[in-house]
């Protein structure tokens, strides 16, 4: 039992208390199943918060990591490297992007996107053009700049003074954007589906409307696809579901399939503002991340996986609707692809955590997205039988909450 010399209790004793992790400690995973220290098996509908795009220990990813680990791990950005250049090529070949930048996380990707937007506006129009428009309830990460760009004041207010020049308007409300945008706006940043804010998709026409308003005011349109990108919605990126292209796209989560990596996609014209010395990161674009993400992209960017997301979405929605018929807990089931939000009805307001806690007792890993939404973000290739078994476990959890 040597691996049991640390336990969940150890967390409370020696870790900074900024997280409240589940009661069990996962030690091993395979596909969409995870085992804890006691050998108990769980079905994973959480996917490491939309990260484990190909499940746990996918053999091709293990091989890519292992192969690279034997060759070269890290050289810094004083040198370029083959895995990261190959990954950049894959992204340029399959998206609007002409230029790519890599970092280590979603917050860092948005930090780079926002800094680039400020720098681009300053270079082309002068320092007055620095205002950023973002949305109420949006989430863009936890650095001071990104937490301020995010539209959930509870995450930023205790860290004041905050960076200035950021305005929040209502999501899916073009009129409020129109009222706020001006020639001083350098960028609008938006999630195509608000993830942490409750799995709320952009209405048809909303993103297209933002594109028009940005063009009218020479502002850059930034899509935060940290949660929606790399296959999550059934397209390689969520912008592909709309008749619109951003100027900058940030990505992370699913890109590394569990290996930390983030990045931005942009055009050659916009990228030109980040000349040598203007921005950087020590680890960003390292060889291990490049090798793993290259393999993730190769596997995800295929009709088999992307179309698979669509039928799996149907399976989830059908199963969850059946559960809702029997227990009447959700007012709606929304989202895109394998980013699914179940909105609790008036009887269960504020109770999302009760459902995921009950799910844990039924050996199911699930997520919340705010106090009123139960969220599922499983592997993009979760087997059909794991969906069925996970939904059966979820139904038992629901029964437990409803009958409590
Ligand atoms: C998770 C998330 C982030 C932050 O990513 P980190 O890797 O945690 O820094 C930013 N934006 C969106 C939309 C996210 O879902």
mmCIF file of N, CA, C and O in Angstrom, residues 171-174 192-193 200-210 238 241-244 335:
data_model
loop_
_atom_site.group_PDB
_atom_site.id
_atom_site.type_symbol
_atom_site.label_atom_id
_atom_site.label_comp_id
_atom_site.label_asym_id
_atom_site.label_seq_id
_atom_site.Cartn_x
_atom_site.Cartn_y
_atom_site.Cartn_z
ATOM 1 N N UNK A 171 -24.002 38.930 -23.045
ATOM 2 C CA UNK A 171 -23.802 37.897 -24.068
ATOM 3 C C UNK A 171 -25.102 37.731 -24.860
ATOM 4 O O UNK A 171 -26.201 37.843 -24.310
ATOM 5 N N UNK A 172 -24.964 37.481 -26.142
ATOM 6 C CA UNK A 172 -26.114 37.298 -27.043
ATOM 7 C C UNK A 172 -26.995 38.550 -27.157
ATOM 8 O O UNK A 172 -28.172 38.443 -27.500
ATOM 9 N N UNK A 173 -26.403 39.712 -26.897
ATOM 10 C CA UNK A 173 -27.153 40.966 -26.963
ATOM 11 C C UNK A 173 -26.338 41.966 -27.795
ATOM 12 O O UNK A 173 -25.515 42.718 -27.265
ATOM 13 N N UNK A 174 -26.574 41.921 -29.121
ATOM 14 C CA UNK A 174 -25.783 42.776 -30.021
ATOM 15 C C UNK A 174 -25.997 44.255 -29.731
ATOM 16 O O UNK A 174 -25.078 45.063 -29.889
ATOM 17 N N UNK A 192 -17.369 31.180 -28.081
ATOM 18 C CA UNK A 192 -18.484 30.756 -28.947
ATOM 19 C C UNK A 192 -19.570 29.988 -28.172
ATOM 20 O O UNK A 192 -20.739 30.058 -28.515
ATOM 21 N N UNK A 193 -19.144 29.246 -27.160
ATOM 22 C CA UNK A 193 -20.079 28.690 -26.176
ATOM 23 C C UNK A 193 -19.499 29.068 -24.817
ATOM 24 O O UNK A 193 -18.380 28.660 -24.508
ATOM 25 N N UNK A 200 -23.444 27.990 -22.305
ATOM 26 C CA UNK A 200 -24.430 28.811 -23.008
ATOM 27 C C UNK A 200 -23.907 29.141 -24.412
ATOM 28 O O UNK A 200 -22.951 29.903 -24.554
ATOM 29 N N UNK A 201 -24.513 28.556 -25.450
ATOM 30 C CA UNK A 201 -24.022 28.812 -26.817
ATOM 31 C C UNK A 201 -24.426 30.199 -27.316
ATOM 32 O O UNK A 201 -25.465 30.742 -26.920
ATOM 33 N N UNK A 202 -23.588 30.756 -28.198
ATOM 34 C CA UNK A 202 -23.947 31.990 -28.891
ATOM 35 C C UNK A 202 -25.179 31.723 -29.748
ATOM 36 O O UNK A 202 -25.286 30.681 -30.394
ATOM 37 N N UNK A 203 -26.122 32.685 -29.750
ATOM 38 C CA UNK A 203 -27.300 32.572 -30.614
ATOM 39 C C UNK A 203 -26.874 32.665 -32.080
ATOM 40 O O UNK A 203 -25.867 33.308 -32.391
ATOM 41 N N UNK A 204 -27.663 32.052 -32.983
ATOM 42 C CA UNK A 204 -27.363 32.225 -34.414
ATOM 43 C C UNK A 204 -27.289 33.716 -34.752
ATOM 44 O O UNK A 204 -28.149 34.489 -34.346
ATOM 45 N N UNK A 205 -26.259 34.104 -35.463
ATOM 46 C CA UNK A 205 -26.128 35.498 -35.889
ATOM 47 C C UNK A 205 -25.350 36.376 -34.924
ATOM 48 O O UNK A 205 -24.881 37.448 -35.313
ATOM 49 N N UNK A 206 -25.204 35.939 -33.672
ATOM 50 C CA UNK A 206 -24.522 36.802 -32.685
ATOM 51 C C UNK A 206 -23.046 37.009 -33.039
ATOM 52 O O UNK A 206 -22.551 38.140 -33.068
ATOM 53 N N UNK A 207 -22.354 35.904 -33.332
ATOM 54 C CA UNK A 207 -20.921 36.024 -33.630
ATOM 55 C C UNK A 207 -20.713 36.775 -34.946
ATOM 56 O O UNK A 207 -19.774 37.576 -35.071
ATOM 57 N N UNK A 208 -21.616 36.546 -35.909
ATOM 58 C CA UNK A 208 -21.545 37.272 -37.181
ATOM 59 C C UNK A 208 -21.756 38.770 -36.941
ATOM 60 O O UNK A 208 -21.088 39.608 -37.554
ATOM 61 N N UNK A 209 -22.666 39.093 -36.043
ATOM 62 C CA UNK A 209 -22.909 40.493 -35.695
ATOM 63 C C UNK A 209 -21.694 41.132 -35.043
ATOM 64 O O UNK A 209 -21.358 42.290 -35.317
ATOM 65 N N UNK A 210 -21.009 40.368 -34.178
ATOM 66 C CA UNK A 210 -19.779 40.881 -33.558
ATOM 67 C C UNK A 210 -18.723 41.157 -34.619
ATOM 68 O O UNK A 210 -18.009 42.170 -34.566
ATOM 69 N N UNK A 238 -14.913 25.775 -33.013
ATOM 70 C CA UNK A 238 -16.332 26.152 -32.999
ATOM 71 C C UNK A 238 -16.636 27.248 -34.019
ATOM 72 O O UNK A 238 -17.761 27.335 -34.513
ATOM 73 N N UNK A 241 -18.479 26.335 -37.099
ATOM 74 C CA UNK A 241 -19.934 26.116 -37.075
ATOM 75 C C UNK A 241 -20.696 27.384 -37.457
ATOM 76 O O UNK A 241 -21.924 27.362 -37.542
ATOM 77 N N UNK A 242 -19.967 28.495 -37.611
ATOM 78 C CA UNK A 242 -20.602 29.791 -37.873
ATOM 79 C C UNK A 242 -20.002 30.375 -39.140
ATOM 80 O O UNK A 242 -18.921 29.991 -39.560
ATOM 81 N N UNK A 243 -20.686 31.357 -39.682
ATOM 82 C CA UNK A 243 -20.208 31.988 -40.909
ATOM 83 C C UNK A 243 -19.290 33.159 -40.552
ATOM 84 O O UNK A 243 -19.534 34.286 -40.946
ATOM 85 N N UNK A 244 -18.240 32.861 -39.791
ATOM 86 C CA UNK A 244 -17.414 33.934 -39.265
ATOM 87 C C UNK A 244 -16.014 33.414 -38.934
ATOM 88 O O UNK A 244 -15.847 32.255 -38.554
ATOM 89 N N UNK A 335 -25.915 23.125 -25.224
ATOM 90 C CA UNK A 335 -24.503 22.959 -25.480
ATOM 91 C C UNK A 335 -24.267 22.512 -26.903
ATOM 92 O O UNK A 335 -25.169 22.546 -27.738
#
